PDB file of C-alpha atoms in Angstrom:
ATOM      1  CA  MET A1391     130.222 -27.308  73.346  1.00  0.00           C
ATOM      2  CA  GLU A1392     130.950 -23.595  73.466  1.00  0.00           C
ATOM      3  CA  THR A1393     129.975 -21.337  70.589  1.00  0.00           C
ATOM      4  CA  ASP A1394     132.927 -20.055  68.578  1.00  0.00           C
ATOM      5  CA  LEU A1395     132.295 -16.308  68.507  1.00  0.00           C
ATOM      6  CA  HIS A1396     134.771 -15.583  65.709  1.00  0.00           C
ATOM      7  CA  ALA A1397     133.370 -18.368  63.529  1.00  0.00           C
ATOM      8  CA  THR A1398     129.871 -17.008  64.085  1.00  0.00           C
ATOM      9  CA  LEU A1399     130.977 -13.501  63.131  1.00  0.00           C
ATOM     10  CA  ARG A1400     132.688 -14.720  59.960  1.00  0.00           C
ATOM     11  CA  SER A1401     129.539 -16.581  58.925  1.00  0.00           C
ATOM     12  CA  LEU A1402     127.329 -13.492  59.061  1.00  0.00           C
ATOM     13  CA  ARG A1403     126.529 -11.339  56.051  1.00  0.00           C
ATOM     14  CA  VAL A1404     125.906  -7.623  55.864  1.00  0.00           C
ATOM     15  CA  TRP A1405     123.156  -6.438  53.513  1.00  0.00           C
ATOM     16  CA  ASP A1406     122.159  -9.828  52.167  1.00  0.00           C
ATOM     17  CA  PRO A1407     120.503  -9.063  48.807  1.00  0.00           C
ATOM     18  CA  ASP A1408     117.673 -11.423  49.716  1.00  0.00           C
ATOM     19  CA  VAL A1409     116.591  -9.115  52.536  1.00  0.00           C
ATOM     20  CA  THR A1410     118.259  -5.745  51.834  1.00  0.00           C
ATOM     21  CA  ASP A1411     117.374  -3.280  49.106  1.00  0.00           C
ATOM     22  CA  LEU A1412     120.347  -0.965  48.526  1.00  0.00           C
ATOM     23  CA  ARG A1413     118.742   1.925  46.710  1.00  0.00           C
ATOM     24  CA  PRO A1414     120.558   4.619  44.735  1.00  0.00           C
ATOM     25  CA  PHE A1415     120.972   7.951  46.506  1.00  0.00           C
ATOM     26  CA  ALA A1416     121.750  11.114  44.545  1.00  0.00           C
ATOM     27  CA  PRO A1417     122.859  13.686  47.112  1.00  0.00           C
ATOM     28  CA  ASP A1418     122.594  16.550  44.631  1.00  0.00           C
ATOM     29  CA  THR A1419     118.813  16.046  44.672  1.00  0.00           C
ATOM     30  CA  ALA A1420     118.595  16.120  48.483  1.00  0.00           C
ATOM     31  CA  PRO A1421     116.500  18.907  50.051  1.00  0.00           C
ATOM     32  CA  PRO A1422     118.260  21.990  51.458  1.00  0.00           C
ATOM     33  CA  THR A1423     117.478  21.034  55.070  1.00  0.00           C
ATOM     34  CA  PRO A1424     117.814  17.615  56.733  1.00  0.00           C
ATOM     35  CA  LEU A1425     114.372  17.117  58.278  1.00  0.00           C
ATOM     36  CA  PRO A1426     112.437  16.393  55.040  1.00  0.00           C
ATOM     37  CA  LEU A1427     115.018  13.809  54.001  1.00  0.00           C
ATOM     38  CA  PHE A1428     114.943  12.192  57.451  1.00  0.00           C
ATOM     39  CA  THR A1429     111.142  12.063  57.362  1.00  0.00           C
ATOM     40  CA  SER A1430     111.233  10.443  53.920  1.00  0.00           C
ATOM     41  CA  TRP A1431     113.874   7.893  54.907  1.00  0.00           C
ATOM     42  CA  LEU A1432     112.025   6.929  58.096  1.00  0.00           C
ATOM     43  CA  ALA A1433     108.801   6.410  56.152  1.00  0.00           C
ATOM     44  CA  GLU A1434     110.615   4.361  53.507  1.00  0.00           C
ATOM     45  CA  ALA A1435     112.220   2.182  56.181  1.00  0.00           C
ATOM     46  CA  ALA A1436     108.814   1.531  57.753  1.00  0.00           C
ATOM     47  CA  ALA A1437     107.266   0.746  54.353  1.00  0.00           C
ATOM     48  CA  ALA A1438     110.133  -1.644  53.573  1.00  0.00           C
ATOM     49  CA  GLY A1439     109.377  -3.646  56.711  1.00  0.00           C
ATOM     50  CA  GLN A1440     112.160  -2.416  58.980  1.00  0.00           C
ATOM     51  CA  PRO A1441     111.198  -3.436  62.549  1.00  0.00           C
ATOM     52  CA  GLU A1442     110.933  -0.505  64.945  1.00  0.00           C
ATOM     53  CA  PRO A1443     112.449   2.112  62.616  1.00  0.00           C
ATOM     54  CA  HIS A1444     111.704   4.805  65.212  1.00  0.00           C
ATOM     55  CA  THR A1445     114.245   3.392  67.672  1.00  0.00           C
ATOM     56  CA  MET A1446     117.698   4.958  67.858  1.00  0.00           C
ATOM     57  CA  SER A1447     120.981   4.793  69.704  1.00  0.00           C
ATOM     58  CA  LEU A1448     121.463   7.673  72.133  1.00  0.00           C
ATOM     59  CA  ALA A1449     125.035   8.502  73.153  1.00  0.00           C
ATOM     60  CA  THR A1450     125.837  10.759  76.091  1.00  0.00           C
ATOM     61  CA  VAL A1451     128.795  11.575  78.326  1.00  0.00           C
ATOM     62  CA  ASP A1452     128.387  11.078  82.080  1.00  0.00           C
ATOM     63  CA  GLU A1453     129.463  13.291  84.969  1.00  0.00           C
ATOM     64  CA  GLU A1454     133.004  11.882  84.845  1.00  0.00           C
ATOM     65  CA  GLY A1455     133.364  12.293  81.087  1.00  0.00           C
ATOM     66  CA  ARG A1456     132.795   8.623  80.226  1.00  0.00           C
ATOM     67  CA  PRO A1457     130.694   7.824  77.142  1.00  0.00           C
ATOM     68  CA  ASP A1458     127.512   5.787  77.363  1.00  0.00           C
ATOM     69  CA  VAL A1459     125.008   4.563  74.781  1.00  0.00           C
ATOM     70  CA  ARG A1460     121.594   2.894  74.772  1.00  0.00           C
ATOM     71  CA  ILE A1461     118.554   2.364  72.537  1.00  0.00           C
ATOM     72  CA  VAL A1462     115.600   4.722  73.007  1.00  0.00           C
ATOM     73  CA  MET A1463     112.486   5.688  71.056  1.00  0.00           C
ATOM     74  CA  LEU A1464     112.169   8.801  68.936  1.00  0.00           C
ATOM     75  CA  HIS A1465     109.225  10.874  70.143  1.00  0.00           C
ATOM     76  CA  GLY A1466     109.318  13.416  67.345  1.00  0.00           C
ATOM     77  CA  ALA A1467     111.419  15.523  65.008  1.00  0.00           C
ATOM     78  CA  ASP A1468     110.615  19.055  63.927  1.00  0.00           C
ATOM     79  CA  ALA A1469     112.181  22.486  63.579  1.00  0.00           C
ATOM     80  CA  ASP A1470     113.039  22.401  67.297  1.00  0.00           C
ATOM     81  CA  GLY A1471     115.024  19.167  67.061  1.00  0.00           C
ATOM     82  CA  TRP A1472     114.874  15.405  67.540  1.00  0.00           C
ATOM     83  CA  SER A1473     113.111  14.480  70.803  1.00  0.00           C
ATOM     84  CA  PHE A1474     113.054  11.591  73.271  1.00  0.00           C
ATOM     85  CA  GLY A1475     111.885  11.130  76.853  1.00  0.00           C
ATOM     86  CA  THR A1476     113.375   9.829  80.078  1.00  0.00           C
ATOM     87  CA  HIS A1477     113.483  10.572  83.789  1.00  0.00           C
ATOM     88  CA  ALA A1478     115.673  13.526  84.740  1.00  0.00           C
ATOM     89  CA  THR A1479     116.957  11.347  87.600  1.00  0.00           C
ATOM     90  CA  SER A1480     117.993   8.449  85.336  1.00  0.00           C
ATOM     91  CA  ARG A1481     121.536   7.863  84.114  1.00  0.00           C
ATOM     92  CA  LYS A1482     120.645   9.583  80.860  1.00  0.00           C
ATOM     93  CA  GLY A1483     119.097  12.513  82.664  1.00  0.00           C
ATOM     94  CA  ARG A1484     122.062  12.969  85.000  1.00  0.00           C
ATOM     95  CA  ALA A1485     124.488  12.759  82.096  1.00  0.00           C
ATOM     96  CA  LEU A1486     122.541  15.341  80.123  1.00  0.00           C
ATOM     97  CA  SER A1487     122.468  17.622  83.147  1.00  0.00           C
ATOM     98  CA  ALA A1488     126.263  17.420  83.440  1.00  0.00           C
ATOM     99  CA  HIS A1489     126.969  17.573  79.697  1.00  0.00           C
ATOM    100  CA  PRO A1490     123.924  18.795  77.721  1.00  0.00           C
ATOM    101  CA  CYS A1491     124.889  17.368  74.355  1.00  0.00           C
ATOM    102  CA  ALA A1492     124.166  14.050  72.652  1.00  0.00           C
ATOM    103  CA  ALA A1493     124.474  11.993  69.498  1.00  0.00           C
ATOM    104  CA  LEU A1494     121.745   9.886  67.886  1.00  0.00           C
ATOM    105  CA  ALA A1495     122.108   7.061  65.368  1.00  0.00           C
ATOM    106  CA  PHE A1496     119.358   5.386  63.370  1.00  0.00           C
ATOM    107  CA  TYR A1497     120.156   2.158  61.504  1.00  0.00           C
ATOM    108  CA  TRP A1498     117.805   0.642  58.951  1.00  0.00           C
ATOM    109  CA  PRO A1499     119.575  -2.471  57.571  1.00  0.00           C
ATOM    110  CA  VAL A1500     116.623  -3.376  55.328  1.00  0.00           C
ATOM    111  CA  LEU A1501     117.736  -0.412  53.178  1.00  0.00           C
ATOM    112  CA  GLY A1502     121.394  -0.234  54.210  1.00  0.00           C
ATOM    113  CA  ARG A1503     120.868   3.238  55.633  1.00  0.00           C
ATOM    114  CA  GLN A1504     122.032   5.174  58.669  1.00  0.00           C
ATOM    115  CA  VAL A1505     121.248   8.653  59.964  1.00  0.00           C
ATOM    116  CA  ARG A1506     123.401  10.337  62.606  1.00  0.00           C
ATOM    117  CA  VAL A1507     122.442  13.477  64.533  1.00  0.00           C
ATOM    118  CA  ARG A1508     124.683  15.462  66.903  1.00  0.00           C
ATOM    119  CA  GLY A1509     124.102  18.626  68.888  1.00  0.00           C
ATOM    120  CA  PRO A1510     123.259  20.324  72.182  1.00  0.00           C
ATOM    121  CA  VAL A1511     120.305  19.126  74.234  1.00  0.00           C
ATOM    122  CA  THR A1512     117.620  21.068  76.094  1.00  0.00           C
ATOM    123  CA  ALA A1513     114.840  19.881  78.386  1.00  0.00           C
ATOM    124  CA  ALA A1514     111.270  20.849  77.579  1.00  0.00           C
ATOM    125  CA  PRO A1515     109.133  22.578  80.234  1.00  0.00           C
ATOM    126  CA  SER A1516     107.306  20.283  82.646  1.00  0.00           C
ATOM    127  CA  ARG A1517     103.889  20.896  81.067  1.00  0.00           C
ATOM    128  CA  GLU A1518     105.153  19.866  77.640  1.00  0.00           C
ATOM    129  CA  SER A1519     106.981  16.848  79.053  1.00  0.00           C
ATOM    130  CA  GLN A1520     103.861  15.609  80.848  1.00  0.00           C
ATOM    131  CA  ALA A1521     101.740  16.173  77.732  1.00  0.00           C
ATOM    132  CA  ASP A1522     104.198  14.050  75.752  1.00  0.00           C
ATOM    133  CA  LEU A1523     103.973  11.273  78.336  1.00  0.00           C
ATOM    134  CA  HIS A1524     100.172  11.304  78.482  1.00  0.00           C
ATOM    135  CA  ALA A1525      99.908  11.178  74.691  1.00  0.00           C
ATOM    136  CA  ARG A1526     101.564   7.759  74.793  1.00  0.00           C
ATOM    137  CA  SER A1527     100.218   4.360  75.865  1.00  0.00           C
ATOM    138  CA  THR A1528      99.008   3.253  79.279  1.00  0.00           C
ATOM    139  CA  GLY A1529     102.067   1.037  79.473  1.00  0.00           C
ATOM    140  CA  ALA A1530     104.372   3.993  78.878  1.00  0.00           C
ATOM    141  CA  LEU A1531     102.702   5.901  81.713  1.00  0.00           C
ATOM    142  CA  ALA A1532     102.896   2.841  83.983  1.00  0.00           C
ATOM    143  CA  ALA A1533     106.600   2.476  83.235  1.00  0.00           C
ATOM    144  CA  ALA A1534     107.167   6.156  84.039  1.00  0.00           C
ATOM    145  CA  LEU A1535     105.179   5.882  87.268  1.00  0.00           C
ATOM    146  CA  THR A1536     107.208   2.850  88.321  1.00  0.00           C
ATOM    147  CA  GLY A1537     110.135   5.257  88.509  1.00  0.00           C
ATOM    148  CA  ARG A1538     113.573   4.676  90.053  1.00  0.00           C
ATOM    149  CA  GLN A1539     115.089   4.195  86.584  1.00  0.00           C
ATOM    150  CA  SER A1540     118.754   3.053  86.698  1.00  0.00           C
ATOM    151  CA  GLU A1541     118.721   2.575  90.485  1.00  0.00           C
ATOM    152  CA  GLU A1542     119.837  -0.767  91.905  1.00  0.00           C
ATOM    153  CA  LEU A1543     117.037  -3.343  92.176  1.00  0.00           C
ATOM    154  CA  THR A1544     116.812  -5.769  95.083  1.00  0.00           C
ATOM    155  CA  SER A1545     114.858  -8.472  93.240  1.00  0.00           C
ATOM    156  CA  LEU A1546     112.534  -9.049  90.283  1.00  0.00           C
ATOM    157  CA  GLU A1547     109.684  -9.520  92.755  1.00  0.00           C
ATOM    158  CA  GLU A1548     110.207  -5.957  93.970  1.00  0.00           C
ATOM    159  CA  LEU A1549     109.928  -4.787  90.353  1.00  0.00           C
ATOM    160  CA  ARG A1550     106.755  -6.839  89.806  1.00  0.00           C
ATOM    161  CA  ARG A1551     105.064  -5.296  92.861  1.00  0.00           C
ATOM    162  CA  ALA A1552     106.005  -1.751  91.864  1.00  0.00           C
ATOM    163  CA  SER A1553     104.972  -2.345  88.257  1.00  0.00           C
ATOM    164  CA  ARG A1554     101.573  -3.787  89.201  1.00  0.00           C
ATOM    165  CA  ALA A1555     100.892  -0.777  91.406  1.00  0.00           C
ATOM    166  CA  ALA A1556     101.965   1.614  88.658  1.00  0.00           C
ATOM    167  CA  TRP A1557      99.739  -0.094  86.073  1.00  0.00           C
ATOM    168  CA  GLU A1558      96.776   0.241  88.439  1.00  0.00           C
ATOM    169  CA  ARG A1559      97.469   3.956  88.934  1.00  0.00           C
ATOM    170  CA  ALA A1560      97.891   4.501  85.176  1.00  0.00           C
ATOM    171  CA  ARG A1561      94.567   2.819  84.398  1.00  0.00           C
ATOM    172  CA  GLU A1562      92.694   4.672  87.137  1.00  0.00           C
ATOM    173  CA  ASN A1563      94.211   8.079  86.352  1.00  0.00           C
ATOM    174  CA  PRO A1564      95.573   8.321  82.797  1.00  0.00           C
ATOM    175  CA  THR A1565      96.643  11.936  83.390  1.00  0.00           C
ATOM    176  CA  GLU A1566      98.598  11.305  86.594  1.00  0.00           C
ATOM    177  CA  PRO A1567     101.890  13.210  86.385  1.00  0.00           C
ATOM    178  CA  SER A1568     105.321  11.663  86.662  1.00  0.00           C
ATOM    179  CA  PRO A1569     107.279  14.650  88.027  1.00  0.00           C
ATOM    180  CA  THR A1570     110.729  13.596  86.850  1.00  0.00           C
ATOM    181  CA  TRP A1571     109.654  12.549  83.347  1.00  0.00           C
ATOM    182  CA  THR A1572     111.298  14.917  80.870  1.00  0.00           C
ATOM    183  CA  LEU A1573     111.126  15.448  77.142  1.00  0.00           C
ATOM    184  CA  TYR A1574     114.590  16.219  75.755  1.00  0.00           C
ATOM    185  CA  ARG A1575     115.448  17.710  72.378  1.00  0.00           C
ATOM    186  CA  VAL A1576     118.662  17.332  70.421  1.00  0.00           C
ATOM    187  CA  HIS A1577     119.180  20.515  68.418  1.00  0.00           C
ATOM    188  CA  PRO A1578     121.179  19.301  65.418  1.00  0.00           C
ATOM    189  CA  GLU A1579     124.503  20.844  64.527  1.00  0.00           C
ATOM    190  CA  THR A1580     125.231  18.024  62.077  1.00  0.00           C
ATOM    191  CA  VAL A1581     122.976  15.416  60.453  1.00  0.00           C
ATOM    192  CA  GLU A1582     124.591  12.714  58.332  1.00  0.00           C
ATOM    193  CA  PHE A1583     122.802  10.435  55.859  1.00  0.00           C
ATOM    194  CA  PHE A1584     124.567   7.193  54.889  1.00  0.00           C
ATOM    195  CA  GLN A1585     123.438   4.997  52.003  1.00  0.00           C
ATOM    196  CA  GLY A1586     125.170   1.662  51.608  1.00  0.00           C
ATOM    197  CA  ASP A1587     126.386   0.537  48.176  1.00  0.00           C
ATOM    198  CA  PRO A1588     127.019  -3.067  47.051  1.00  0.00           C
ATOM    199  CA  ASP A1589     130.453  -2.084  45.677  1.00  0.00           C
ATOM    200  CA  ARG A1590     131.348  -0.313  48.946  1.00  0.00           C
ATOM    201  CA  GLN A1591     131.022   3.081  47.272  1.00  0.00           C
ATOM    202  CA  HIS A1592     128.836   4.226  50.140  1.00  0.00           C
ATOM    203  CA  VAL A1593     127.301   7.682  49.880  1.00  0.00           C
ATOM    204  CA  ARG A1594     127.618   9.933  52.923  1.00  0.00           C
ATOM    205  CA  LEU A1595     125.918  13.327  52.915  1.00  0.00           C
ATOM    206  CA  GLU A1596     126.388  15.575  55.939  1.00  0.00           C
ATOM    207  CA  TYR A1597     124.308  18.643  56.717  1.00  0.00           C
ATOM    208  CA  ARG A1598     126.130  21.237  58.844  1.00  0.00           C
ATOM    209  CA  SER A1599     124.288  23.997  60.640  1.00  0.00           C
ATOM    210  CA  THR A1600     125.681  27.518  60.251  1.00  0.00           C
ATOM    211  CA  GLU A1601     124.453  30.976  61.167  1.00  0.00           C
ATOM    212  CA  PHE A1602     123.281  31.321  57.562  1.00  0.00           C
ATOM    213  CA  GLY A1603     121.433  27.996  57.360  1.00  0.00           C
ATOM    214  CA  TRP A1604     122.514  24.490  56.332  1.00  0.00           C
ATOM    215  CA  ASN A1605     125.573  23.551  54.327  1.00  0.00           C
ATOM    216  CA  ARG A1606     125.808  20.137  52.633  1.00  0.00           C
ATOM    217  CA  VAL A1607     129.054  18.247  52.143  1.00  0.00           C
ATOM    218  CA  LEU A1608     130.006  14.770  50.939  1.00  0.00           C
ATOM    219  CA  LEU A1609     132.201  12.546  53.108  1.00  0.00           C
ATOM    220  CA  TRP A1610     134.495   9.711  52.134  1.00  0.00           C
ATOM    221  CA  PRO A1611     133.061   6.338  53.162  1.00  0.00           C
TER     222      PRO A1611
END
């Protein structure tokens, strides 16, 4: 018997009070810049038990102007922007080369919160990109050394052989470079914080970058 998709969708709940803590958010008490609030919200999501709160959706536009999105890991956020890594030769890398701008979205359902970041993207110098890679796990290095990200794969056995070889190289030489691995930074022009409300009076606070600093505005939900 086939699953009824629409029946399944209608049976699902959003922000079940048994698992979601919708906390009050007073935007007038928010800091003047977005990074401290993001740091606080990420820490609160982790403390509340949100699985993998450091993962995010990354949206780009490819060479032909078509949008694309995927889940990646946040590598850091500071005054220079929100950072992530990938191969310059991957789909993401090619898209960012053609259109160096991106949007990020974090979703933490355990607190009914979202954060959205949009802005231009720059690639870090090779030395910094390799340092970022080597600061991560052996598995991350092995995955980078496997290479050929987004290319067509002949079979899973081909992947297993390449992966085994890459793991061996990563263990034997934990500082081996992966030449195409690149650290990218999204330099935020806007950062939006969304706090869900049980009565659907959701609070949306958007920070907008200007030549004079950050402006804060409220948005209708």
